[in-house]
Amino acid sequence: MSDGAVARALVLEAPRSLVVRQYRIPPIGEDDALVRVEACGLCGTDHEQYTGELAGGFAFVPGHETVGTIAAIGPTAAQRWGVSVGDRVAVEVFQSCRGCANCLGGEYRRCLRHGLADMYGFIPVDREPGLWGGYAEYQYLAPDSMVLPVAGDLSPEVATLFNPLGAGIRWGVTVPETKPGDVVAVLGPGIRGLCAAAAAKEAGAGFVMVTGFGPRDAERLALAAQFGADLAVDVAIDDPVAALTKQTGGLADVVVDVTAKAPAAFAQAIALARPAGTVVVAGTRGLGSGAPGFSPDNVVLKELRVLGALGVDTTAYQIALDLLMSRRYPFVSLPRRCVRLEDAEDLLATMAGEREGVPPIHGVLTP
């Protein structure tokens, strides 16, 4: 790549203020790399960044679900990640120093050097070279990046599902230790909810229920059966506890709450769990939102195991990529909207509920 080459990037300067800027493409040394972005998935975090609900250090290039091809790479980085120029890769959001106690223990989302401060899609552009997110033509990869090879016959748009499917695997199976035969209830039929349902079914769950709320979730609930759900319930119409009990004769061994901005869902998750069951909370409601209808006594009396889940790890991401390649679930045909840099704001505003139309289940930026 010639000296002086530039890349366009979409910069979030303030809430609801996205602008296209140009950044110099940096020279690549022994230990870093440059990815030509082919696709970047959008999730709830993206539109919460856009609206300012998720506070960030403006200005920055968003995008933390990047898939692209290696445009340049140093020899040390190539050996570490096992990739070469031209290879398609998925870029994890977290970085790992690979040396601190947390990284050595596999919990690199708590890396003592990087932690949450160095997540891709969150790093301010005043830190050189500025290309720290997937809303750009090129993304810079620092030496401590976590990079996964992606099979060439998996399209970049579908490959971005490595992130939500990895989340579904970790939150729906790994964290709660879901076992064959378990009854699993997934609250929230968005992309991560559908992925959690598929992951639970892959783990051998005997029965999977997915819940949603109202017309906005109707299309998603209609798709749930294709992703492993045995029952889909609109909680605006039916009582999910009664519906699950009718179908299974009891409550859920595992409840996975991936709802967004749904404070009442936590009490529902507690109600759906059997005595000595497990509840995984991965959806956020906003700090200070509370949990209407929740009584801590129910956790005590039912002796529940309530676990928070933040982020994903390489193991889950790799399983996700393998599952996408298997094509056992129709991830390719998910209702999907792909946009260029110039149209990203409309998609984000639609996902945030600030524009007309039902948000797509899967939003993708293709710079």
PDB file of C-alpha atoms in Angstrom, residues 206-355:
ATOM      1  CA  GLY A 206     -34.597 -31.282  25.662  1.00  0.00           C
ATOM      2  CA  PHE A 207     -36.905 -28.287  25.295  1.00  0.00           C
ATOM      3  CA  VAL A 208     -36.237 -24.666  24.344  1.00  0.00           C
ATOM      4  CA  MET A 209     -38.662 -21.790  24.799  1.00  0.00           C
ATOM      5  CA  VAL A 210     -38.075 -18.284  23.395  1.00  0.00           C
ATOM      6  CA  THR A 211     -40.089 -15.281  24.578  1.00  0.00           C
ATOM      7  CA  GLY A 212     -40.663 -11.833  23.130  1.00  0.00           C
ATOM      8  CA  PHE A 213     -42.972  -8.883  23.627  1.00  0.00           C
ATOM      9  CA  GLY A 214     -45.527  -7.435  21.242  1.00  0.00           C
ATOM     10  CA  PRO A 215     -45.662  -6.719  17.492  1.00  0.00           C
ATOM     11  CA  ARG A 216     -42.048  -5.577  17.323  1.00  0.00           C
ATOM     12  CA  ASP A 217     -40.954  -9.124  18.169  1.00  0.00           C
ATOM     13  CA  ALA A 218     -43.529 -10.971  16.053  1.00  0.00           C
ATOM     14  CA  GLU A 219     -41.229 -11.691  13.100  1.00  0.00           C
ATOM     15  CA  ARG A 220     -38.467 -12.838  15.410  1.00  0.00           C
ATOM     16  CA  LEU A 221     -40.708 -15.189  17.357  1.00  0.00           C
ATOM     17  CA  ALA A 222     -41.967 -16.628  14.067  1.00  0.00           C
ATOM     18  CA  LEU A 223     -38.369 -17.535  13.181  1.00  0.00           C
ATOM     19  CA  ALA A 224     -37.512 -19.071  16.559  1.00  0.00           C
ATOM     20  CA  ALA A 225     -38.489 -22.621  15.575  1.00  0.00           C
ATOM     21  CA  GLN A 226     -35.892 -22.567  12.790  1.00  0.00           C
ATOM     22  CA  PHE A 227     -33.226 -21.862  15.409  1.00  0.00           C
ATOM     23  CA  GLY A 228     -34.049 -24.646  17.823  1.00  0.00           C
ATOM     24  CA  ALA A 229     -37.058 -23.335  19.742  1.00  0.00           C
ATOM     25  CA  ASP A 230     -39.826 -25.782  20.597  1.00  0.00           C
ATOM     26  CA  LEU A 231     -42.091 -22.989  21.823  1.00  0.00           C
ATOM     27  CA  ALA A 232     -42.296 -19.250  21.126  1.00  0.00           C
ATOM     28  CA  VAL A 233     -44.321 -17.066  23.482  1.00  0.00           C
ATOM     29  CA  ASP A 234     -45.412 -13.442  23.189  1.00  0.00           C
ATOM     30  CA  VAL A 235     -45.498 -12.386  26.839  1.00  0.00           C
ATOM     31  CA  ALA A 236     -47.760  -9.461  25.943  1.00  0.00           C
ATOM     32  CA  ILE A 237     -50.434 -12.075  25.239  1.00  0.00           C
ATOM     33  CA  ASP A 238     -49.578 -15.229  27.193  1.00  0.00           C
ATOM     34  CA  ASP A 239     -48.091 -16.023  30.598  1.00  0.00           C
ATOM     35  CA  PRO A 240     -44.718 -17.653  29.853  1.00  0.00           C
ATOM     36  CA  VAL A 241     -44.685 -19.574  33.149  1.00  0.00           C
ATOM     37  CA  ALA A 242     -48.064 -21.141  32.392  1.00  0.00           C
ATOM     38  CA  ALA A 243     -47.061 -21.823  28.787  1.00  0.00           C
ATOM     39  CA  LEU A 244     -43.823 -23.549  29.774  1.00  0.00           C
ATOM     40  CA  THR A 245     -45.474 -25.571  32.531  1.00  0.00           C
ATOM     41  CA  LYS A 246     -48.187 -26.728  30.146  1.00  0.00           C
ATOM     42  CA  GLN A 247     -45.619 -27.963  27.629  1.00  0.00           C
ATOM     43  CA  THR A 248     -43.031 -29.495  29.950  1.00  0.00           C
ATOM     44  CA  GLY A 249     -44.817 -30.135  33.226  1.00  0.00           C
ATOM     45  CA  GLY A 250     -42.413 -27.864  35.089  1.00  0.00           C
ATOM     46  CA  LEU A 251     -40.088 -24.891  34.955  1.00  0.00           C
ATOM     47  CA  ALA A 252     -36.742 -24.258  33.281  1.00  0.00           C
ATOM     48  CA  ASP A 253     -33.420 -25.729  34.345  1.00  0.00           C
ATOM     49  CA  VAL A 254     -31.714 -22.788  32.635  1.00  0.00           C
ATOM     50  CA  VAL A 255     -33.057 -19.299  31.937  1.00  0.00           C
ATOM     51  CA  VAL A 256     -31.071 -16.970  29.672  1.00  0.00           C
ATOM     52  CA  ASP A 257     -32.125 -13.318  29.782  1.00  0.00           C
ATOM     53  CA  VAL A 258     -30.816 -11.437  26.744  1.00  0.00           C
ATOM     54  CA  THR A 259     -33.524  -8.779  26.683  1.00  0.00           C
ATOM     55  CA  ALA A 260     -32.591  -5.158  26.085  1.00  0.00           C
ATOM     56  CA  LYS A 261     -34.160  -2.258  27.962  1.00  0.00           C
ATOM     57  CA  ALA A 262     -36.794  -4.579  29.459  1.00  0.00           C
ATOM     58  CA  PRO A 263     -36.553  -4.081  33.249  1.00  0.00           C
ATOM     59  CA  ALA A 264     -39.500  -6.387  34.003  1.00  0.00           C
ATOM     60  CA  ALA A 265     -37.814  -9.327  32.275  1.00  0.00           C
ATOM     61  CA  PHE A 266     -35.575 -10.120  35.246  1.00  0.00           C
ATOM     62  CA  ALA A 267     -38.521 -10.920  37.517  1.00  0.00           C
ATOM     63  CA  GLN A 268     -39.904 -13.079  34.732  1.00  0.00           C
ATOM     64  CA  ALA A 269     -36.582 -14.910  34.447  1.00  0.00           C
ATOM     65  CA  ILE A 270     -36.642 -15.666  38.167  1.00  0.00           C
ATOM     66  CA  ALA A 271     -40.232 -16.908  37.922  1.00  0.00           C
ATOM     67  CA  LEU A 272     -39.390 -19.218  35.017  1.00  0.00           C
ATOM     68  CA  ALA A 273     -36.497 -20.955  36.793  1.00  0.00           C
ATOM     69  CA  ARG A 274     -37.108 -24.188  38.652  1.00  0.00           C
ATOM     70  CA  PRO A 275     -35.911 -24.565  42.249  1.00  0.00           C
ATOM     71  CA  ALA A 276     -32.088 -24.864  42.204  1.00  0.00           C
ATOM     72  CA  GLY A 277     -32.128 -23.708  38.590  1.00  0.00           C
ATOM     73  CA  THR A 278     -29.757 -21.282  36.879  1.00  0.00           C
ATOM     74  CA  VAL A 279     -30.507 -17.788  35.588  1.00  0.00           C
ATOM     75  CA  VAL A 280     -27.995 -16.067  33.284  1.00  0.00           C
ATOM     76  CA  VAL A 281     -28.392 -12.309  32.926  1.00  0.00           C
ATOM     77  CA  ALA A 282     -26.695 -10.954  29.810  1.00  0.00           C
ATOM     78  CA  GLY A 283     -29.107  -8.242  28.694  1.00  0.00           C
ATOM     79  CA  THR A 284     -28.667  -4.729  30.056  1.00  0.00           C
ATOM     80  CA  ARG A 285     -31.453  -2.378  31.093  1.00  0.00           C
ATOM     81  CA  GLY A 286     -29.574   0.834  31.772  1.00  0.00           C
ATOM     82  CA  LEU A 287     -27.992   1.753  35.088  1.00  0.00           C
ATOM     83  CA  GLY A 288     -30.579   2.630  37.710  1.00  0.00           C
ATOM     84  CA  SER A 289     -33.482   1.073  35.813  1.00  0.00           C
ATOM     85  CA  GLY A 290     -34.327  -1.388  38.590  1.00  0.00           C
ATOM     86  CA  ALA A 291     -36.225  -4.661  38.225  1.00  0.00           C
ATOM     87  CA  PRO A 292     -39.997  -4.172  38.590  1.00  0.00           C
ATOM     88  CA  GLY A 293     -41.754  -7.106  40.208  1.00  0.00           C
ATOM     89  CA  PHE A 294     -38.542  -8.733  41.425  1.00  0.00           C
ATOM     90  CA  SER A 295     -38.382 -10.015  44.995  1.00  0.00           C
ATOM     91  CA  PRO A 296     -34.941 -11.169  46.222  1.00  0.00           C
ATOM     92  CA  ASP A 297     -36.743 -13.650  48.453  1.00  0.00           C
ATOM     93  CA  ASN A 298     -37.563 -15.717  45.372  1.00  0.00           C
ATOM     94  CA  VAL A 299     -33.853 -16.258  44.763  1.00  0.00           C
ATOM     95  CA  VAL A 300     -33.448 -17.462  48.341  1.00  0.00           C
ATOM     96  CA  LEU A 301     -36.552 -19.628  48.514  1.00  0.00           C
ATOM     97  CA  LYS A 302     -35.842 -21.283  45.161  1.00  0.00           C
ATOM     98  CA  GLU A 303     -32.079 -21.494  45.867  1.00  0.00           C
ATOM     99  CA  LEU A 304     -31.314 -20.113  42.434  1.00  0.00           C
ATOM    100  CA  ARG A 305     -27.927 -19.621  40.862  1.00  0.00           C
ATOM    101  CA  VAL A 306     -27.976 -16.156  39.248  1.00  0.00           C
ATOM    102  CA  LEU A 307     -25.006 -15.373  36.997  1.00  0.00           C
ATOM    103  CA  GLY A 308     -24.016 -12.311  35.025  1.00  0.00           C
ATOM    104  CA  ALA A 309     -22.428 -12.781  31.609  1.00  0.00           C
ATOM    105  CA  LEU A 310     -20.246 -10.210  29.854  1.00  0.00           C
ATOM    106  CA  GLY A 311     -18.548 -10.812  26.546  1.00  0.00           C
ATOM    107  CA  VAL A 312     -17.342 -13.911  24.775  1.00  0.00           C
ATOM    108  CA  ASP A 313     -14.079 -15.825  24.435  1.00  0.00           C
ATOM    109  CA  THR A 314     -12.082 -17.438  21.658  1.00  0.00           C
ATOM    110  CA  THR A 315     -13.436 -20.908  22.394  1.00  0.00           C
ATOM    111  CA  ALA A 316     -17.045 -19.810  21.908  1.00  0.00           C
ATOM    112  CA  TYR A 317     -16.171 -17.773  18.822  1.00  0.00           C
ATOM    113  CA  GLN A 318     -14.472 -20.761  17.206  1.00  0.00           C
ATOM    114  CA  ILE A 319     -17.445 -23.003  17.949  1.00  0.00           C
ATOM    115  CA  ALA A 320     -19.655 -20.296  16.447  1.00  0.00           C
ATOM    116  CA  LEU A 321     -17.664 -20.166  13.220  1.00  0.00           C
ATOM    117  CA  ASP A 322     -17.777 -23.961  12.965  1.00  0.00           C
ATOM    118  CA  LEU A 323     -21.556 -23.940  13.520  1.00  0.00           C
ATOM    119  CA  LEU A 324     -22.014 -21.267  10.849  1.00  0.00           C
ATOM    120  CA  MET A 325     -19.992 -23.401   8.444  1.00  0.00           C
ATOM    121  CA  SER A 326     -22.162 -26.447   9.224  1.00  0.00           C
ATOM    122  CA  ARG A 327     -25.243 -24.602   7.921  1.00  0.00           C
ATOM    123  CA  ARG A 328     -27.475 -26.587  10.277  1.00  0.00           C
ATOM    124  CA  TYR A 329     -29.420 -23.410  10.999  1.00  0.00           C
ATOM    125  CA  PRO A 330     -30.619 -20.866   8.409  1.00  0.00           C
ATOM    126  CA  PHE A 331     -28.332 -18.013   9.426  1.00  0.00           C
ATOM    127  CA  VAL A 332     -27.769 -17.216   5.750  1.00  0.00           C
ATOM    128  CA  SER A 333     -31.452 -16.371   5.234  1.00  0.00           C
ATOM    129  CA  LEU A 334     -31.946 -14.245   8.353  1.00  0.00           C
ATOM    130  CA  PRO A 335     -33.773 -10.970   7.614  1.00  0.00           C
ATOM    131  CA  ARG A 336     -30.738  -8.777   7.089  1.00  0.00           C
ATOM    132  CA  ARG A 337     -30.110  -5.172   6.085  1.00  0.00           C
ATOM    133  CA  CYS A 338     -26.682  -4.288   4.711  1.00  0.00           C
ATOM    134  CA  VAL A 339     -25.679  -0.628   4.357  1.00  0.00           C
ATOM    135  CA  ARG A 340     -22.704   1.453   3.250  1.00  0.00           C
ATOM    136  CA  LEU A 341     -20.996   4.024   5.464  1.00  0.00           C
ATOM    137  CA  GLU A 342     -23.296   6.802   4.263  1.00  0.00           C
ATOM    138  CA  ASP A 343     -26.465   4.902   5.230  1.00  0.00           C
ATOM    139  CA  ALA A 344     -25.337   3.573   8.600  1.00  0.00           C
ATOM    140  CA  GLU A 345     -27.012   6.375  10.531  1.00  0.00           C
ATOM    141  CA  ASP A 346     -30.448   5.504   9.159  1.00  0.00           C
ATOM    142  CA  LEU A 347     -29.975   1.860  10.122  1.00  0.00           C
ATOM    143  CA  LEU A 348     -28.762   2.727  13.628  1.00  0.00           C
ATOM    144  CA  ALA A 349     -31.665   5.115  14.200  1.00  0.00           C
ATOM    145  CA  THR A 350     -34.104   2.451  12.998  1.00  0.00           C
ATOM    146  CA  MET A 351     -32.545  -0.119  15.320  1.00  0.00           C
ATOM    147  CA  ALA A 352     -32.874   2.379  18.171  1.00  0.00           C
ATOM    148  CA  GLY A 353     -36.585   2.821  17.426  1.00  0.00           C
ATOM    149  CA  GLU A 354     -36.151   6.451  16.389  1.00  0.00           C
ATOM    150  CA  ARG A 355     -37.256   5.972  12.770  1.00  0.00           C
TER     151      ARG A 355
END
